[in-house]
Amino acid sequence: MQNFHFVRAADVAAAVRAGGASPTAQQGARVRFLAGGTTLVDLMKLDVEQPEYVVDINRLPLDEVESTPDGGLLIGALVRNADLAQDEIVQVDYAVLSQALMAGASAQLRNMASTGGNLLQRTRCVYFRDPASPCNKRDPGSGCPAIQGFHRNLAVLGTSEHCVASNPSDMNVALMALEATVHIEGMQGRRTVPIGDFFYLPGDTPQRETVLQAGDLVTHVSLPAPRQGSRSVYLKLRDRASYEFALASAAVVLGIADGRIDHVRVALGGVGTRPWRAPEAEALLQGQAPDEGVFRAAADAALRDARPLRDNGFKVELARRCLVQALRQAAAEPAAAGAGVSR
């Protein structure tokens, strides 16, 4: 770990200034925000991250889960994963999010990890985490040894010749299915970004993972009001039962009326370079009776563009089966009340 300057921000404006407006930031100094530290500190110990300034944001008033006037939910960036998973409204109206959070990491890490930090969680690719190895994400233009090397746990969707690293977050997959919005405060003021537009594909610039710019601070994530009678499920498949990242996962939000699917959102995890929304699957499911045939057709559509490598081709079939099972479970779940809990 390299030496760094430690700054404790008194408010959001001070954090943004420290992150992007100081003379050192303008001169290209590396600045990172610190919340739970469950990803950042690990990467600093490995010398993957070498910030010159670390800005502690833990005293900012961003640790609440609040209902919004339109019936949705506003989640502060500093809300800990355990608290969010156990929130009564989340458990009732956004069950897929609670399930995804509880499937991630360990109880100790969930007690520390924050909503904002989980949103920005870095890949677990072994080459990214090894400073001695080339990695286009760390050092653009140096190459991607994972393509010919160890890639069993990496992506089969959204890859490029420059990067095949997978997004590791469970929470992000649920947020994609819930059509969350990310709230950002930066040097140019406040803005909101739909989560579907928040993450970049690697393309030719795998070092650019999100829309965030220097000094940008994620302050909240908001969820729209739940649809009346919707059901939701998160299913995660992994090498061991706990403290393990997904080989494939599926988040499903489903509404059924008069025996047909009248609303559906599908996202996949473990298989994409970003949390992977599957609109092709949604289009096939919409308006159909919820049966095995249509579930399988939807799963085939979701994985149609997969580009597996030598050792991760099994993920394609695994993700198909994962999605089919998640759809089965969602169709069998009792319908949620929809905005059934108030604060």
PDB file of C-alpha atoms in Angstrom, residues 10-231:
ATOM      1  CA  ALA A  10     -17.921  17.574   6.435  1.00  0.00           C
ATOM      2  CA  ASP A  11     -20.702  17.667   3.846  1.00  0.00           C
ATOM      3  CA  VAL A  12     -21.511  16.582   0.287  1.00  0.00           C
ATOM      4  CA  ALA A  13     -20.246  19.842  -1.223  1.00  0.00           C
ATOM      5  CA  ALA A  14     -16.919  19.466   0.572  1.00  0.00           C
ATOM      6  CA  ALA A  15     -16.600  15.890  -0.627  1.00  0.00           C
ATOM      7  CA  VAL A  16     -17.209  16.935  -4.227  1.00  0.00           C
ATOM      8  CA  ARG A  17     -14.659  19.744  -3.935  1.00  0.00           C
ATOM      9  CA  ALA A  18     -12.092  17.370  -2.480  1.00  0.00           C
ATOM     10  CA  GLY A  19     -12.821  14.843  -5.186  1.00  0.00           C
ATOM     11  CA  GLY A  20     -12.613  17.090  -8.202  1.00  0.00           C
ATOM     12  CA  ALA A  21     -11.975  20.777  -7.530  1.00  0.00           C
ATOM     13  CA  SER A  22      -8.728  20.842  -5.603  1.00  0.00           C
ATOM     14  CA  PRO A  23      -5.496  21.853  -7.352  1.00  0.00           C
ATOM     15  CA  THR A  24      -4.162  18.340  -6.862  1.00  0.00           C
ATOM     16  CA  ALA A  25      -7.195  16.805  -8.566  1.00  0.00           C
ATOM     17  CA  GLN A  26      -6.863  19.213 -11.470  1.00  0.00           C
ATOM     18  CA  GLN A  27      -3.239  18.130 -11.819  1.00  0.00           C
ATOM     19  CA  GLY A  28      -4.325  14.523 -12.174  1.00  0.00           C
ATOM     20  CA  ALA A  29      -3.996  13.295  -8.583  1.00  0.00           C
ATOM     21  CA  ARG A  30      -5.918  10.104  -7.920  1.00  0.00           C
ATOM     22  CA  VAL A  31      -8.773  10.732  -5.476  1.00  0.00           C
ATOM     23  CA  ARG A  32     -11.068   8.046  -4.082  1.00  0.00           C
ATOM     24  CA  PHE A  33     -14.101   8.255  -1.809  1.00  0.00           C
ATOM     25  CA  LEU A  34     -14.123   5.925   1.201  1.00  0.00           C
ATOM     26  CA  ALA A  35     -17.352   4.458   2.591  1.00  0.00           C
ATOM     27  CA  GLY A  36     -17.254   0.887   3.957  1.00  0.00           C
ATOM     28  CA  GLY A  37     -13.918   0.261   2.273  1.00  0.00           C
ATOM     29  CA  THR A  38     -14.684  -3.400   1.558  1.00  0.00           C
ATOM     30  CA  THR A  39     -13.487  -3.048  -2.046  1.00  0.00           C
ATOM     31  CA  LEU A  40     -11.279   0.044  -2.017  1.00  0.00           C
ATOM     32  CA  VAL A  41      -9.070  -0.961   0.913  1.00  0.00           C
ATOM     33  CA  ASP A  42      -8.518  -4.433  -0.532  1.00  0.00           C
ATOM     34  CA  LEU A  43      -7.414  -2.955  -3.854  1.00  0.00           C
ATOM     35  CA  MET A  44      -5.165  -0.429  -2.117  1.00  0.00           C
ATOM     36  CA  LYS A  45      -3.445  -3.257  -0.227  1.00  0.00           C
ATOM     37  CA  LEU A  46      -2.850  -5.011  -3.539  1.00  0.00           C
ATOM     38  CA  ASP A  47      -1.523  -1.754  -5.094  1.00  0.00           C
ATOM     39  CA  VAL A  48      -4.215  -1.996  -7.763  1.00  0.00           C
ATOM     40  CA  GLU A  49      -5.645   1.277  -6.480  1.00  0.00           C
ATOM     41  CA  GLN A  50      -3.018   3.897  -5.580  1.00  0.00           C
ATOM     42  CA  PRO A  51      -4.930   7.039  -4.621  1.00  0.00           C
ATOM     43  CA  GLU A  52      -3.032  10.113  -3.554  1.00  0.00           C
ATOM     44  CA  TYR A  53      -6.083  11.369  -1.659  1.00  0.00           C
ATOM     45  CA  VAL A  54      -8.722   9.316   0.168  1.00  0.00           C
ATOM     46  CA  VAL A  55     -11.855  11.263   1.077  1.00  0.00           C
ATOM     47  CA  ASP A  56     -13.817   9.754   3.965  1.00  0.00           C
ATOM     48  CA  ILE A  57     -17.556  10.333   3.384  1.00  0.00           C
ATOM     49  CA  ASN A  58     -18.872   8.304   6.311  1.00  0.00           C
ATOM     50  CA  ARG A  59     -20.064  11.368   8.253  1.00  0.00           C
ATOM     51  CA  LEU A  60     -22.303  12.573   5.421  1.00  0.00           C
ATOM     52  CA  PRO A  61     -26.091  12.305   5.947  1.00  0.00           C
ATOM     53  CA  LEU A  62     -26.550   9.634   3.290  1.00  0.00           C
ATOM     54  CA  ASP A  63     -27.448   6.647   5.460  1.00  0.00           C
ATOM     55  CA  GLU A  64     -31.257   6.650   5.350  1.00  0.00           C
ATOM     56  CA  VAL A  65     -33.884   4.668   3.435  1.00  0.00           C
ATOM     57  CA  GLU A  66     -36.860   6.934   2.771  1.00  0.00           C
ATOM     58  CA  SER A  67     -40.213   6.613   1.028  1.00  0.00           C
ATOM     59  CA  THR A  68     -40.769   9.112  -1.768  1.00  0.00           C
ATOM     60  CA  PRO A  69     -43.985  11.035  -2.514  1.00  0.00           C
ATOM     61  CA  ASP A  70     -44.626   8.925  -5.627  1.00  0.00           C
ATOM     62  CA  GLY A  71     -44.534   5.681  -3.628  1.00  0.00           C
ATOM     63  CA  GLY A  72     -40.944   4.765  -4.474  1.00  0.00           C
ATOM     64  CA  LEU A  73     -37.863   4.463  -2.306  1.00  0.00           C
ATOM     65  CA  LEU A  74     -34.780   6.676  -1.890  1.00  0.00           C
ATOM     66  CA  ILE A  75     -31.695   4.835  -0.634  1.00  0.00           C
ATOM     67  CA  GLY A  76     -28.714   6.783   0.665  1.00  0.00           C
ATOM     68  CA  ALA A  77     -25.312   5.840  -0.709  1.00  0.00           C
ATOM     69  CA  LEU A  78     -24.058   5.087   2.816  1.00  0.00           C
ATOM     70  CA  VAL A  79     -26.853   2.684   3.746  1.00  0.00           C
ATOM     71  CA  ARG A  80     -25.122  -0.550   4.694  1.00  0.00           C
ATOM     72  CA  ASN A  81     -26.022  -3.669   2.754  1.00  0.00           C
ATOM     73  CA  ALA A  82     -27.274  -5.505   5.840  1.00  0.00           C
ATOM     74  CA  ASP A  83     -29.568  -2.638   6.833  1.00  0.00           C
ATOM     75  CA  LEU A  84     -30.976  -2.336   3.314  1.00  0.00           C
ATOM     76  CA  ALA A  85     -31.579  -6.083   3.016  1.00  0.00           C
ATOM     77  CA  GLN A  86     -33.441  -6.096   6.335  1.00  0.00           C
ATOM     78  CA  ASP A  87     -35.491  -2.969   5.694  1.00  0.00           C
ATOM     79  CA  GLU A  88     -39.181  -3.857   5.986  1.00  0.00           C
ATOM     80  CA  ILE A  89     -40.268  -2.026   2.847  1.00  0.00           C
ATOM     81  CA  VAL A  90     -37.447  -3.586   0.820  1.00  0.00           C
ATOM     82  CA  GLN A  91     -38.318  -7.070   2.050  1.00  0.00           C
ATOM     83  CA  VAL A  92     -42.008  -6.661   1.165  1.00  0.00           C
ATOM     84  CA  ASP A  93     -42.058  -4.496  -1.969  1.00  0.00           C
ATOM     85  CA  TYR A  94     -38.562  -5.073  -3.422  1.00  0.00           C
ATOM     86  CA  ALA A  95     -37.876  -8.651  -2.369  1.00  0.00           C
ATOM     87  CA  VAL A  96     -35.471  -9.233  -5.243  1.00  0.00           C
ATOM     88  CA  LEU A  97     -33.150  -6.560  -3.813  1.00  0.00           C
ATOM     89  CA  SER A  98     -33.238  -7.983  -0.291  1.00  0.00           C
ATOM     90  CA  GLN A  99     -32.537 -11.466  -1.622  1.00  0.00           C
ATOM     91  CA  ALA A 100     -29.654 -10.252  -3.793  1.00  0.00           C
ATOM     92  CA  LEU A 101     -28.008  -8.428  -0.909  1.00  0.00           C
ATOM     93  CA  MET A 102     -28.352 -11.412   1.413  1.00  0.00           C
ATOM     94  CA  ALA A 103     -26.756 -13.634  -1.255  1.00  0.00           C
ATOM     95  CA  GLY A 104     -23.635 -11.470  -1.341  1.00  0.00           C
ATOM     96  CA  ALA A 105     -20.412 -11.744   0.660  1.00  0.00           C
ATOM     97  CA  SER A 106     -20.566 -12.569   4.380  1.00  0.00           C
ATOM     98  CA  ALA A 107     -22.551 -11.137   7.286  1.00  0.00           C
ATOM     99  CA  GLN A 108     -19.506  -9.171   8.416  1.00  0.00           C
ATOM    100  CA  LEU A 109     -18.967  -7.612   4.995  1.00  0.00           C
ATOM    101  CA  ARG A 110     -22.679  -6.818   4.596  1.00  0.00           C
ATOM    102  CA  ASN A 111     -22.478  -4.904   7.852  1.00  0.00           C
ATOM    103  CA  MET A 112     -19.755  -2.670   6.376  1.00  0.00           C
ATOM    104  CA  ALA A 113     -20.417  -2.520   2.625  1.00  0.00           C
ATOM    105  CA  SER A 114     -22.412   0.488   1.415  1.00  0.00           C
ATOM    106  CA  THR A 115     -24.974   0.957  -1.333  1.00  0.00           C
ATOM    107  CA  GLY A 116     -22.695   3.320  -3.251  1.00  0.00           C
ATOM    108  CA  GLY A 117     -19.667   1.102  -2.838  1.00  0.00           C
ATOM    109  CA  ASN A 118     -21.539  -1.984  -3.997  1.00  0.00           C
ATOM    110  CA  LEU A 119     -22.789  -0.072  -7.031  1.00  0.00           C
ATOM    111  CA  LEU A 120     -19.150   0.680  -7.952  1.00  0.00           C
ATOM    112  CA  GLN A 121     -17.698  -2.719  -7.024  1.00  0.00           C
ATOM    113  CA  ARG A 122     -14.717  -3.678  -9.208  1.00  0.00           C
ATOM    114  CA  THR A 123     -14.275  -6.924 -11.099  1.00  0.00           C
ATOM    115  CA  ARG A 124     -12.766 -10.028  -9.518  1.00  0.00           C
ATOM    116  CA  CYS A 125     -10.697 -10.875 -12.601  1.00  0.00           C
ATOM    117  CA  VAL A 126      -7.395 -12.221 -11.265  1.00  0.00           C
ATOM    118  CA  TYR A 127      -5.368 -10.226 -13.809  1.00  0.00           C
ATOM    119  CA  PHE A 128      -7.032  -6.954 -12.815  1.00  0.00           C
ATOM    120  CA  ARG A 129      -6.169  -7.676  -9.177  1.00  0.00           C
ATOM    121  CA  ASP A 130      -2.514  -8.499  -9.925  1.00  0.00           C
ATOM    122  CA  PRO A 131      -0.408  -5.384 -10.655  1.00  0.00           C
ATOM    123  CA  ALA A 132       2.309  -7.597 -12.118  1.00  0.00           C
ATOM    124  CA  SER A 133      -0.025  -8.723 -14.917  1.00  0.00           C
ATOM    125  CA  PRO A 134      -1.090  -6.755 -17.996  1.00  0.00           C
ATOM    126  CA  CYS A 135      -4.691  -5.520 -17.829  1.00  0.00           C
ATOM    127  CA  ASN A 136      -6.432  -3.086 -20.158  1.00  0.00           C
ATOM    128  CA  LYS A 137      -8.713  -2.028 -17.324  1.00  0.00           C
ATOM    129  CA  ARG A 138      -5.767  -0.976 -15.146  1.00  0.00           C
ATOM    130  CA  ASP A 139      -3.280  -0.057 -17.883  1.00  0.00           C
ATOM    131  CA  PRO A 140      -5.013   0.687 -21.208  1.00  0.00           C
ATOM    132  CA  GLY A 141      -3.237  -0.871 -24.156  1.00  0.00           C
ATOM    133  CA  SER A 142      -1.321  -3.446 -22.122  1.00  0.00           C
ATOM    134  CA  GLY A 143      -3.530  -6.363 -23.202  1.00  0.00           C
ATOM    135  CA  CYS A 144      -6.065  -8.790 -21.749  1.00  0.00           C
ATOM    136  CA  PRO A 145      -4.357 -12.027 -20.701  1.00  0.00           C
ATOM    137  CA  ALA A 146      -7.682 -13.400 -19.420  1.00  0.00           C
ATOM    138  CA  ILE A 147      -8.824 -14.105 -22.991  1.00  0.00           C
ATOM    139  CA  GLN A 148      -6.200 -16.837 -23.387  1.00  0.00           C
ATOM    140  CA  GLY A 149      -5.624 -17.398 -19.676  1.00  0.00           C
ATOM    141  CA  PHE A 150      -7.866 -17.974 -16.659  1.00  0.00           C
ATOM    142  CA  HIS A 151     -11.399 -16.837 -17.485  1.00  0.00           C
ATOM    143  CA  ARG A 152     -13.718 -19.487 -16.036  1.00  0.00           C
ATOM    144  CA  ASN A 153     -15.531 -16.933 -13.851  1.00  0.00           C
ATOM    145  CA  LEU A 154     -15.577 -14.102 -16.405  1.00  0.00           C
ATOM    146  CA  ALA A 155     -18.156 -12.709 -18.814  1.00  0.00           C
ATOM    147  CA  VAL A 156     -19.833 -14.208 -21.876  1.00  0.00           C
ATOM    148  CA  LEU A 157     -22.045 -11.173 -22.640  1.00  0.00           C
ATOM    149  CA  GLY A 158     -20.885  -7.666 -23.548  1.00  0.00           C
ATOM    150  CA  THR A 159     -17.243  -8.636 -23.966  1.00  0.00           C
ATOM    151  CA  SER A 160     -14.737  -7.159 -26.387  1.00  0.00           C
ATOM    152  CA  GLU A 161     -11.279  -8.054 -27.659  1.00  0.00           C
ATOM    153  CA  HIS A 162      -9.919  -5.735 -24.977  1.00  0.00           C
ATOM    154  CA  CYS A 163     -11.734  -7.038 -21.867  1.00  0.00           C
ATOM    155  CA  VAL A 164     -13.854  -9.976 -20.693  1.00  0.00           C
ATOM    156  CA  ALA A 165     -14.081  -9.033 -16.993  1.00  0.00           C
ATOM    157  CA  SER A 166     -17.453  -9.637 -15.348  1.00  0.00           C
ATOM    158  CA  ASN A 167     -19.319  -7.311 -13.006  1.00  0.00           C
ATOM    159  CA  PRO A 168     -19.309  -9.039  -9.588  1.00  0.00           C
ATOM    160  CA  SER A 169     -22.202  -7.324  -7.791  1.00  0.00           C
ATOM    161  CA  ASP A 170     -25.423  -9.110  -6.798  1.00  0.00           C
ATOM    162  CA  MET A 171     -27.101  -5.861  -5.803  1.00  0.00           C
ATOM    163  CA  ASN A 172     -26.545  -4.312  -9.232  1.00  0.00           C
ATOM    164  CA  VAL A 173     -28.430  -7.138 -10.940  1.00  0.00           C
ATOM    165  CA  ALA A 174     -31.483  -6.564  -8.745  1.00  0.00           C
ATOM    166  CA  LEU A 175     -31.269  -2.791  -9.256  1.00  0.00           C
ATOM    167  CA  MET A 176     -31.221  -3.351 -13.022  1.00  0.00           C
ATOM    168  CA  ALA A 177     -34.408  -5.432 -12.864  1.00  0.00           C
ATOM    169  CA  LEU A 178     -36.015  -2.799 -10.615  1.00  0.00           C
ATOM    170  CA  GLU A 179     -35.085   0.005 -13.051  1.00  0.00           C
ATOM    171  CA  ALA A 180     -33.287   2.022 -10.395  1.00  0.00           C
ATOM    172  CA  THR A 181     -31.998   5.560 -10.854  1.00  0.00           C
ATOM    173  CA  VAL A 182     -28.569   6.703  -9.662  1.00  0.00           C
ATOM    174  CA  HIS A 183     -28.322  10.189  -8.116  1.00  0.00           C
ATOM    175  CA  ILE A 184     -24.988  11.965  -8.566  1.00  0.00           C
ATOM    176  CA  GLU A 185     -23.567  15.234  -7.276  1.00  0.00           C
ATOM    177  CA  GLY A 186     -20.504  16.634  -9.029  1.00  0.00           C
ATOM    178  CA  MET A 187     -18.671  19.725 -10.123  1.00  0.00           C
ATOM    179  CA  GLN A 188     -21.442  20.551 -12.606  1.00  0.00           C
ATOM    180  CA  GLY A 189     -24.218  20.105 -10.041  1.00  0.00           C
ATOM    181  CA  ARG A 190     -26.730  17.323  -9.505  1.00  0.00           C
ATOM    182  CA  ARG A 191     -27.942  14.843 -12.074  1.00  0.00           C
ATOM    183  CA  THR A 192     -29.732  11.510 -12.247  1.00  0.00           C
ATOM    184  CA  VAL A 193     -28.871   8.570 -14.488  1.00  0.00           C
ATOM    185  CA  PRO A 194     -31.044   5.488 -15.133  1.00  0.00           C
ATOM    186  CA  ILE A 195     -29.076   2.458 -14.051  1.00  0.00           C
ATOM    187  CA  GLY A 196     -29.315   1.059 -17.568  1.00  0.00           C
ATOM    188  CA  ASP A 197     -27.195   3.995 -18.742  1.00  0.00           C
ATOM    189  CA  PHE A 198     -24.854   4.094 -15.743  1.00  0.00           C
ATOM    190  CA  PHE A 199     -22.476   1.270 -16.714  1.00  0.00           C
ATOM    191  CA  TYR A 200     -20.350   1.240 -19.861  1.00  0.00           C
ATOM    192  CA  LEU A 201     -19.512  -1.793 -21.953  1.00  0.00           C
ATOM    193  CA  PRO A 202     -15.746  -2.320 -22.213  1.00  0.00           C
ATOM    194  CA  GLY A 203     -15.471  -1.821 -25.983  1.00  0.00           C
ATOM    195  CA  ASP A 204     -12.148  -0.132 -26.754  1.00  0.00           C
ATOM    196  CA  THR A 205     -12.006   1.631 -23.367  1.00  0.00           C
ATOM    197  CA  PRO A 206     -12.422  -0.962 -20.585  1.00  0.00           C
ATOM    198  CA  GLN A 207     -10.860   1.445 -18.086  1.00  0.00           C
ATOM    199  CA  ARG A 208     -14.097   3.506 -18.252  1.00  0.00           C
ATOM    200  CA  GLU A 209     -16.643   1.519 -16.275  1.00  0.00           C
ATOM    201  CA  THR A 210     -19.342   4.098 -15.476  1.00  0.00           C
ATOM    202  CA  VAL A 211     -20.546   7.592 -16.394  1.00  0.00           C
ATOM    203  CA  LEU A 212     -18.871   9.064 -13.292  1.00  0.00           C
ATOM    204  CA  GLN A 213     -16.385  11.884 -13.836  1.00  0.00           C
ATOM    205  CA  ALA A 214     -13.700  13.336 -11.546  1.00  0.00           C
ATOM    206  CA  GLY A 215     -15.318  14.562  -8.351  1.00  0.00           C
ATOM    207  CA  ASP A 216     -18.661  12.838  -8.974  1.00  0.00           C
ATOM    208  CA  LEU A 217     -20.186  11.403  -5.830  1.00  0.00           C
ATOM    209  CA  VAL A 218     -23.079   8.942  -5.840  1.00  0.00           C
ATOM    210  CA  THR A 219     -25.450  10.232  -3.164  1.00  0.00           C
ATOM    211  CA  HIS A 220     -28.541   8.044  -3.562  1.00  0.00           C
ATOM    212  CA  VAL A 221     -30.183   5.270  -5.522  1.00  0.00           C
ATOM    213  CA  SER A 222     -33.935   5.528  -6.053  1.00  0.00           C
ATOM    214  CA  LEU A 223     -36.475   2.855  -6.933  1.00  0.00           C
ATOM    215  CA  PRO A 224     -39.829   3.456  -8.627  1.00  0.00           C
ATOM    216  CA  ALA A 225     -43.037   2.541  -6.855  1.00  0.00           C
ATOM    217  CA  PRO A 226     -43.656  -1.219  -7.012  1.00  0.00           C
ATOM    218  CA  ARG A 227     -46.400  -2.395  -9.336  1.00  0.00           C
ATOM    219  CA  GLN A 228     -49.474  -3.706  -7.572  1.00  0.00           C
ATOM    220  CA  GLY A 229     -49.322  -7.483  -7.360  1.00  0.00           C
ATOM    221  CA  SER A 230     -45.766  -7.866  -8.647  1.00  0.00           C
ATOM    222  CA  ARG A 231     -43.573 -10.773  -7.616  1.00  0.00           C
TER     223      ARG A 231
END
